[in-house]
mmCIF file of C-alpha atoms and ligand atoms in Angstrom:
data_model
loop_
_atom_site.group_PDB
_atom_site.id
_atom_site.type_symbol
_atom_site.label_atom_id
_atom_site.label_comp_id
_atom_site.label_asym_id
_atom_site.label_seq_id
_atom_site.Cartn_x
_atom_site.Cartn_y
_atom_site.Cartn_z
ATOM 1 C CA MET L 1 0.000 0.000 0.000
ATOM 2 C CA ALA L 2 1.322 3.432 -0.922
ATOM 3 C CA VAL L 3 0.621 6.687 0.880
ATOM 4 C CA ILE L 4 -0.427 9.465 -1.473
ATOM 5 C CA ALA L 5 -0.600 12.847 0.186
ATOM 6 C CA GLY L 6 -1.516 16.258 -1.166
ATOM 7 C CA ASN L 7 -0.129 19.448 0.355
ATOM 8 C CA TRP L 8 -2.338 22.283 -0.809
ATOM 9 C CA LYS L 9 -0.039 24.951 0.667
ATOM 10 C CA MET L 10 -1.718 28.415 0.539
ATOM 11 C CA HIS L 11 -4.305 27.415 -2.069
ATOM 12 C CA LEU L 12 -7.988 26.357 -2.145
ATOM 13 C CA GLY L 13 -10.275 28.218 0.220
ATOM 14 C CA PRO L 14 -13.356 26.579 1.777
ATOM 15 C CA HIS L 15 -15.499 27.051 -1.325
ATOM 16 C CA GLU L 16 -12.871 25.529 -3.638
ATOM 17 C CA THR L 17 -12.297 22.761 -1.112
ATOM 18 C CA ARG L 18 -15.950 21.745 -1.352
ATOM 19 C CA GLY L 19 -15.578 21.791 -5.147
ATOM 20 C CA PHE L 20 -12.517 19.517 -4.935
ATOM 21 C CA PHE L 21 -14.406 16.877 -2.969
ATOM 22 C CA LYS L 22 -17.429 17.155 -5.242
ATOM 23 C CA ASP L 23 -15.274 16.487 -8.308
ATOM 24 C CA PHE L 24 -12.996 13.872 -6.769
ATOM 25 C CA ASP L 25 -13.436 10.410 -8.249
ATOM 26 C CA THR L 26 -13.944 8.409 -5.063
ATOM 27 C CA SER L 27 -13.597 5.127 -6.934
ATOM 28 C CA VAL L 28 -9.800 5.548 -6.588
ATOM 29 C CA LEU L 29 -10.260 4.687 -2.922
ATOM 30 C CA GLU L 30 -10.849 1.127 -4.096
ATOM 31 C CA THR L 31 -7.156 0.939 -5.022
ATOM 32 C CA GLY L 32 -6.551 0.494 -1.281
ATOM 33 C CA HIS L 33 -3.835 3.145 -1.091
ATOM 34 C CA GLU L 34 -3.833 5.567 1.821
ATOM 35 C CA LEU L 35 -4.773 9.129 0.857
ATOM 36 C CA ILE L 36 -4.109 12.210 2.976
ATOM 37 C CA LEU L 37 -4.832 15.853 2.201
ATOM 38 C CA PHE L 38 -3.327 18.882 3.897
ATOM 39 C CA PRO L 39 -5.631 21.855 3.223
ATOM 40 C CA SER L 40 -4.944 25.328 4.529
ATOM 41 C CA THR L 41 -6.061 25.622 8.160
ATOM 42 C CA ALA L 42 -8.944 27.888 7.153
ATOM 43 C CA SER L 43 -10.224 25.176 4.795
ATOM 44 C CA LEU L 44 -9.823 22.234 7.179
ATOM 45 C CA GLY L 45 -13.382 22.513 8.514
ATOM 46 C CA ALA L 46 -14.805 22.621 4.991
ATOM 47 C CA ALA L 47 -12.671 19.600 4.036
ATOM 48 C CA PHE L 48 -13.821 17.732 7.132
ATOM 49 C CA LEU L 49 -17.487 18.323 6.266
ATOM 50 C CA ALA L 50 -17.110 17.834 2.500
ATOM 51 C CA ARG L 51 -15.239 14.557 2.975
ATOM 52 C CA GLY L 52 -18.302 13.250 4.790
ATOM 53 C CA GLU L 53 -19.038 9.571 4.906
ATOM 54 C CA ALA L 54 -18.422 8.843 1.241
ATOM 55 C CA VAL L 55 -14.746 9.649 1.286
ATOM 56 C CA LYS L 56 -13.932 8.846 4.903
ATOM 57 C CA GLY L 57 -10.971 6.946 3.559
ATOM 58 C CA ILE L 58 -9.131 10.221 2.982
ATOM 59 C CA GLY L 59 -7.117 11.396 5.968
ATOM 60 C CA LEU L 60 -6.808 15.088 6.766
ATOM 61 C CA GLY L 61 -3.957 17.039 8.224
ATOM 62 C CA VAL L 62 -2.583 20.504 8.876
ATOM 63 C CA GLN L 63 0.504 21.968 7.227
ATOM 64 C CA ASN L 64 2.077 23.272 10.418
ATOM 65 C CA ILE L 65 1.474 23.405 14.177
ATOM 66 C CA HIS L 66 2.893 25.395 17.061
ATOM 67 C CA TRP L 67 4.811 23.497 19.752
ATOM 68 C CA GLU L 68 2.847 24.976 22.659
ATOM 69 C CA ASP L 69 -0.632 23.697 23.472
ATOM 70 C CA ALA L 70 -2.128 27.176 23.941
ATOM 71 C CA GLY L 71 -1.082 30.746 24.555
ATOM 72 C CA ALA L 72 -0.563 34.211 23.143
ATOM 73 C CA PHE L 73 0.769 33.169 19.720
ATOM 74 C CA THR L 74 -1.202 35.223 17.220
ATOM 75 C CA GLY L 75 -1.755 33.485 13.913
ATOM 76 C CA GLU L 76 -0.619 30.059 15.084
ATOM 77 C CA THR L 77 -2.517 26.753 15.406
ATOM 78 C CA SER L 78 -1.791 24.344 18.244
ATOM 79 C CA ALA L 79 -1.846 20.551 17.958
ATOM 80 C CA PRO L 80 -4.962 20.211 20.179
ATOM 81 C CA ILE L 81 -6.835 22.848 18.152
ATOM 82 C CA ALA L 82 -5.849 21.125 14.896
ATOM 83 C CA ALA L 83 -6.942 17.736 16.269
ATOM 84 C CA ASN L 84 -10.219 19.225 17.484
ATOM 85 C CA ALA L 85 -10.841 20.667 14.004
ATOM 86 C CA GLY L 86 -10.522 17.219 12.428
ATOM 87 C CA ALA L 87 -6.809 16.896 11.641
ATOM 88 C CA GLU L 88 -5.239 13.471 12.063
ATOM 89 C CA PHE L 89 -1.816 14.326 10.602
ATOM 90 C CA ALA L 90 0.578 17.289 10.783
ATOM 91 C CA LEU L 91 3.284 18.205 8.306
ATOM 92 C CA ILE L 92 6.326 19.247 10.269
ATOM 93 C CA GLY L 93 9.438 20.996 8.991
ATOM 94 C CA HIS L 94 8.255 21.463 5.414
ATOM 95 C CA SER L 95 11.007 23.118 3.406
ATOM 96 C CA GLU L 96 8.934 26.277 3.018
ATOM 97 C CA ARG L 97 8.621 26.462 6.806
ATOM 98 C CA ARG L 98 12.372 25.989 7.135
ATOM 99 C CA HIS L 99 13.550 28.207 4.287
ATOM 100 C CA VAL L 100 10.866 30.897 4.007
ATOM 101 C CA PHE L 101 9.931 31.168 7.685
ATOM 102 C CA GLY L 102 13.280 30.246 9.240
ATOM 103 C CA GLU L 103 12.069 27.207 11.179
ATOM 104 C CA THR L 104 14.906 25.436 12.986
ATOM 105 C CA ASP L 105 15.591 21.782 13.837
ATOM 106 C CA GLU L 106 14.939 22.645 17.465
ATOM 107 C CA GLU L 107 11.464 23.835 16.547
ATOM 108 C CA THR L 108 10.729 20.707 14.533
ATOM 109 C CA THR L 109 11.744 18.613 17.568
ATOM 110 C CA ARG L 110 9.218 20.455 19.712
ATOM 111 C CA LYS L 111 6.508 20.312 17.047
ATOM 112 C CA VAL L 112 6.889 16.548 16.623
ATOM 113 C CA ALA L 113 6.540 16.169 20.394
ATOM 114 C CA ALA L 114 3.427 18.385 20.402
ATOM 115 C CA ALA L 115 1.862 16.370 17.582
ATOM 116 C CA ARG L 116 2.466 13.115 19.453
ATOM 117 C CA ARG L 117 1.074 14.492 22.703
ATOM 118 C CA HIS L 118 -2.216 15.206 20.966
ATOM 119 C CA GLY L 119 -2.549 12.159 18.784
ATOM 120 C CA LEU L 120 -1.606 13.799 15.483
ATOM 121 C CA VAL L 121 0.605 11.657 13.260
ATOM 122 C CA PRO L 122 3.725 13.675 12.394
ATOM 123 C CA VAL L 123 4.846 13.737 8.763
ATOM 124 C CA LEU L 124 8.395 15.011 9.044
ATOM 125 C CA CYS L 125 9.734 16.698 5.907
ATOM 126 C CA VAL L 126 13.453 16.658 5.196
ATOM 127 C CA GLY L 127 15.491 17.683 2.180
ATOM 128 C CA GLU L 128 18.629 19.393 0.978
ATOM 129 C CA THR L 129 19.042 22.590 -1.044
ATOM 130 C CA LEU L 130 20.752 22.577 -4.423
ATOM 131 C CA ALA L 131 23.926 24.064 -2.897
ATOM 132 C CA GLU L 132 23.975 21.314 -0.267
ATOM 133 C CA ARG L 133 23.508 18.634 -2.944
ATOM 134 C CA ARG L 134 26.316 20.108 -5.059
ATOM 135 C CA ALA L 135 28.559 20.137 -2.007
ATOM 136 C CA GLY L 136 27.901 16.403 -1.451
ATOM 137 C CA ARG L 137 26.056 17.059 1.804
ATOM 138 C CA VAL L 138 22.720 15.313 1.118
ATOM 139 C CA ASP L 139 23.075 12.589 3.756
ATOM 140 C CA GLU L 140 24.472 14.933 6.391
ATOM 141 C CA VAL L 141 21.563 17.385 5.990
ATOM 142 C CA ILE L 142 18.695 14.904 5.845
ATOM 143 C CA LEU L 143 20.044 12.836 8.736
ATOM 144 C CA ARG L 144 20.452 15.940 10.879
ATOM 145 C CA GLN L 145 16.833 16.868 10.135
ATOM 146 C CA LEU L 146 15.639 13.323 10.849
ATOM 147 C CA ASP L 147 17.624 13.033 14.084
ATOM 148 C CA ALA L 148 16.018 16.238 15.357
ATOM 149 C CA ALA L 149 12.626 14.573 15.113
ATOM 150 C CA LEU L 150 13.366 11.088 16.402
ATOM 151 C CA GLY L 151 13.064 12.069 20.052
ATOM 152 C CA ASP L 152 11.230 9.422 21.978
ATOM 153 C CA LEU L 153 10.324 7.441 18.891
ATOM 154 C CA ASP L 154 12.401 4.553 20.139
ATOM 155 C CA VAL L 155 10.261 4.114 23.233
ATOM 156 C CA GLU L 156 6.838 4.870 21.816
ATOM 157 C CA ASP L 157 5.293 2.771 19.110
ATOM 158 C CA LYS L 158 3.318 5.603 17.560
ATOM 159 C CA ARG L 159 2.837 6.167 13.861
ATOM 160 C CA PHE L 160 5.351 8.379 12.085
ATOM 161 C CA LEU L 161 5.913 9.303 8.423
ATOM 162 C CA VAL L 162 8.868 10.923 6.719
ATOM 163 C CA ALA L 163 8.799 12.875 3.452
ATOM 164 C CA TYR L 164 12.006 13.386 1.513
ATOM 165 C CA GLU L 165 11.569 16.598 -0.455
ATOM 166 C CA PRO L 166 14.727 17.964 -2.062
ATOM 167 C CA VAL L 167 14.298 21.747 -1.966
ATOM 168 C CA TRP L 168 15.531 22.155 -5.550
ATOM 169 C CA ALA L 169 12.728 19.880 -6.807
ATOM 170 C CA ILE L 170 9.838 21.674 -5.104
ATOM 171 C CA GLY L 171 7.646 23.721 -7.424
ATOM 172 C CA THR L 172 10.432 23.877 -10.008
ATOM 173 C CA GLY L 173 9.416 21.141 -12.420
ATOM 174 C CA GLU L 174 12.759 19.457 -11.588
ATOM 175 C CA THR L 175 12.226 15.988 -10.175
ATOM 176 C CA ALA L 176 14.765 13.833 -8.428
ATOM 177 C CA THR L 177 15.446 10.702 -10.455
ATOM 178 C CA PRO L 178 14.043 7.487 -8.998
ATOM 179 C CA ASP L 179 17.667 6.558 -8.152
ATOM 180 C CA ASP L 180 18.258 9.865 -6.314
ATOM 181 C CA ALA L 181 15.066 9.331 -4.336
ATOM 182 C CA SER L 182 15.926 5.706 -3.597
ATOM 183 C CA ALA L 183 19.400 6.603 -2.358
ATOM 184 C CA ALA L 184 18.120 9.279 0.032
ATOM 185 C CA HIS L 185 15.300 7.031 1.241
ATOM 186 C CA ALA L 186 17.759 4.189 1.919
ATOM 187 C CA THR L 187 19.879 6.579 4.007
ATOM 188 C CA LEU L 188 16.822 7.609 6.025
ATOM 189 C CA ARG L 189 15.628 4.011 6.438
ATOM 190 C CA ALA L 190 19.042 2.912 7.720
ATOM 191 C CA ARG L 191 18.999 5.643 10.374
ATOM 192 C CA LEU L 192 15.443 4.742 11.392
ATOM 193 C CA SER L 193 16.536 1.145 11.636
ATOM 194 C CA ASP L 194 19.390 2.088 13.981
ATOM 195 C CA ALA L 195 16.969 4.105 16.090
ATOM 196 C CA VAL L 196 13.967 1.801 16.346
ATOM 197 C CA GLY L 197 15.009 -1.524 14.851
ATOM 198 C CA ALA L 198 14.608 -2.863 11.341
ATOM 199 C CA GLU L 199 11.094 -4.197 11.786
ATOM 200 C CA ARG L 200 9.656 -0.920 12.970
ATOM 201 C CA ALA L 201 11.700 1.111 10.515
ATOM 202 C CA SER L 202 10.187 -0.929 7.710
ATOM 203 C CA ARG L 203 6.749 0.263 8.872
ATOM 204 C CA VAL L 204 7.632 3.989 8.641
ATOM 205 C CA PRO L 205 6.424 5.194 5.233
ATOM 206 C CA ILE L 206 9.019 7.382 3.493
ATOM 207 C CA LEU L 207 7.356 9.562 0.854
ATOM 208 C CA TYR L 208 9.013 11.422 -1.993
ATOM 209 C CA GLY L 209 7.976 15.001 -2.761
ATOM 210 C CA GLY L 210 9.047 17.524 -5.395
ATOM 211 C CA SER L 211 7.283 18.122 -8.737
ATOM 212 C CA VAL L 212 5.366 14.830 -8.616
ATOM 213 C CA LYS L 213 2.868 14.673 -11.487
ATOM 214 C CA PRO L 214 0.627 11.977 -12.992
ATOM 215 C CA GLU L 215 3.355 11.458 -15.654
ATOM 216 C CA ASN L 216 6.243 10.721 -13.282
ATOM 217 C CA ALA L 217 4.421 9.278 -10.273
ATOM 218 C CA GLU L 218 4.516 5.670 -11.415
ATOM 219 C CA GLU L 219 8.284 5.418 -11.851
ATOM 220 C CA LEU L 220 8.955 7.308 -8.621
ATOM 221 C CA MET L 221 6.642 5.072 -6.619
ATOM 222 C CA ALA L 222 8.170 1.969 -8.167
ATOM 223 C CA ALA L 223 11.614 2.966 -6.818
ATOM 224 C CA GLU L 224 13.129 1.003 -3.960
ATOM 225 C CA ASN L 225 12.266 2.390 -0.516
ATOM 226 C CA VAL L 226 9.750 4.914 -1.913
ATOM 227 C CA ASP L 227 6.499 4.223 -0.066
ATOM 228 C CA GLY L 228 4.432 7.012 -1.563
ATOM 229 C CA VAL L 229 4.444 10.651 -2.573
ATOM 230 C CA LEU L 230 3.745 14.083 -1.114
ATOM 231 C CA VAL L 231 2.315 16.156 -3.940
ATOM 232 C CA GLY L 232 2.080 19.942 -4.062
ATOM 233 C CA GLY L 233 0.796 21.642 -7.232
ATOM 234 C CA ALA L 234 -0.630 18.513 -8.885
ATOM 235 C CA SER L 235 -2.799 17.749 -5.826
ATOM 236 C CA LEU L 236 -4.873 20.924 -6.276
ATOM 237 C CA ASP L 237 -6.782 19.443 -9.169
ATOM 238 C CA PRO L 238 -8.976 16.455 -8.230
ATOM 239 C CA VAL L 239 -8.423 14.845 -11.624
ATOM 240 C CA SER L 240 -4.630 14.941 -11.491
ATOM 241 C CA PHE L 241 -4.607 13.874 -7.826
ATOM 242 C CA ALA L 242 -6.780 10.873 -8.696
ATOM 243 C CA ALA L 243 -4.478 10.095 -11.646
ATOM 244 C CA ILE L 244 -1.505 10.021 -9.271
ATOM 245 C CA VAL L 245 -3.361 7.574 -7.016
ATOM 246 C CA ARG L 246 -4.035 5.349 -10.020
ATOM 247 C CA ALA L 247 -0.365 5.599 -11.040
ATOM 248 C CA ALA L 248 0.523 3.883 -7.778
ATOM 249 C CA GLY L 249 -0.959 0.718 -9.265
ATOM 250 C CA LYS L 250 -2.045 -2.185 -7.164
ATOM 251 C CA PRO L 251 -0.897 -2.067 -3.527
ATOM 252 C CA ARG L 252 2.325 -4.017 -3.068
HETATM 253 P P1 LIG Q 301 5.342 20.482 -5.788
HETATM 254 O O1 LIG Q 301 4.727 19.102 -6.038
HETATM 255 O O2 LIG Q 301 4.446 21.604 -6.209
HETATM 256 O O3 LIG Q 301 6.739 20.549 -6.316
HETATM 257 O O4 LIG Q 301 5.453 20.622 -4.188
HETATM 258 C C1 LIG Q 301 6.053 19.608 -3.436
HETATM 259 C C2 LIG Q 301 5.830 19.874 -1.988
HETATM 260 O O5 LIG Q 301 6.428 20.773 -1.417
HETATM 261 C C3 LIG Q 301 4.857 19.044 -1.269
HETATM 262 O O6 LIG Q 301 4.913 19.241 0.104
#
């Protein structure tokens, strides 16, 4: 089974969100793959209602949370508020959070802990910039980002997902080759294995993200150690998102 997730970033308001669900071909749920959508926080309620019974098989999440449970943090959303609004997952450390908003590893550590405290499944995003790739620092960067989030993972058997999203492949039309993705995913899997044992590490889905489209999804998802995809732009259209789900083929 693959995990196919859509990060809507700062797109699709409540009205458009209802339209997405209305137009989404729910027969793709029969493929048995796990689907998750990350609407903007303001559209989460609309997504929760629009999903209704018919498409209950689609998980919902938020794109970011604050590490505190409550307080004077204007503009922020806490893990308990997100959970109360219907979120089951939280993206943490997305490259736009890190590179546009200056989020640090220390903050991702605290956000992962907050998600776990409130029953949200963390989806930790890691990935190197083009300069870091050119300098041969891919493994160093992604392992540092992963280590920051491992925390108490070794003692708690709670669900956890990782998304490898090379910064240079996000929104650029550039996609990592299946071999690039496989190599980075193998590095992450080996570290997870050291931290929590091979059996549990094999149960942590590692998704690839960065310019995933219906045309390239199949070969990316067929790559070794790639357990699914985290899709930005191509997840905004219900037809292309459904096409990506179909590209995952029959669950392995
Ligand atoms: P694009 O698919 O638009 O490149 O975005 C990838 C991404 O950042 C998903 O979180």
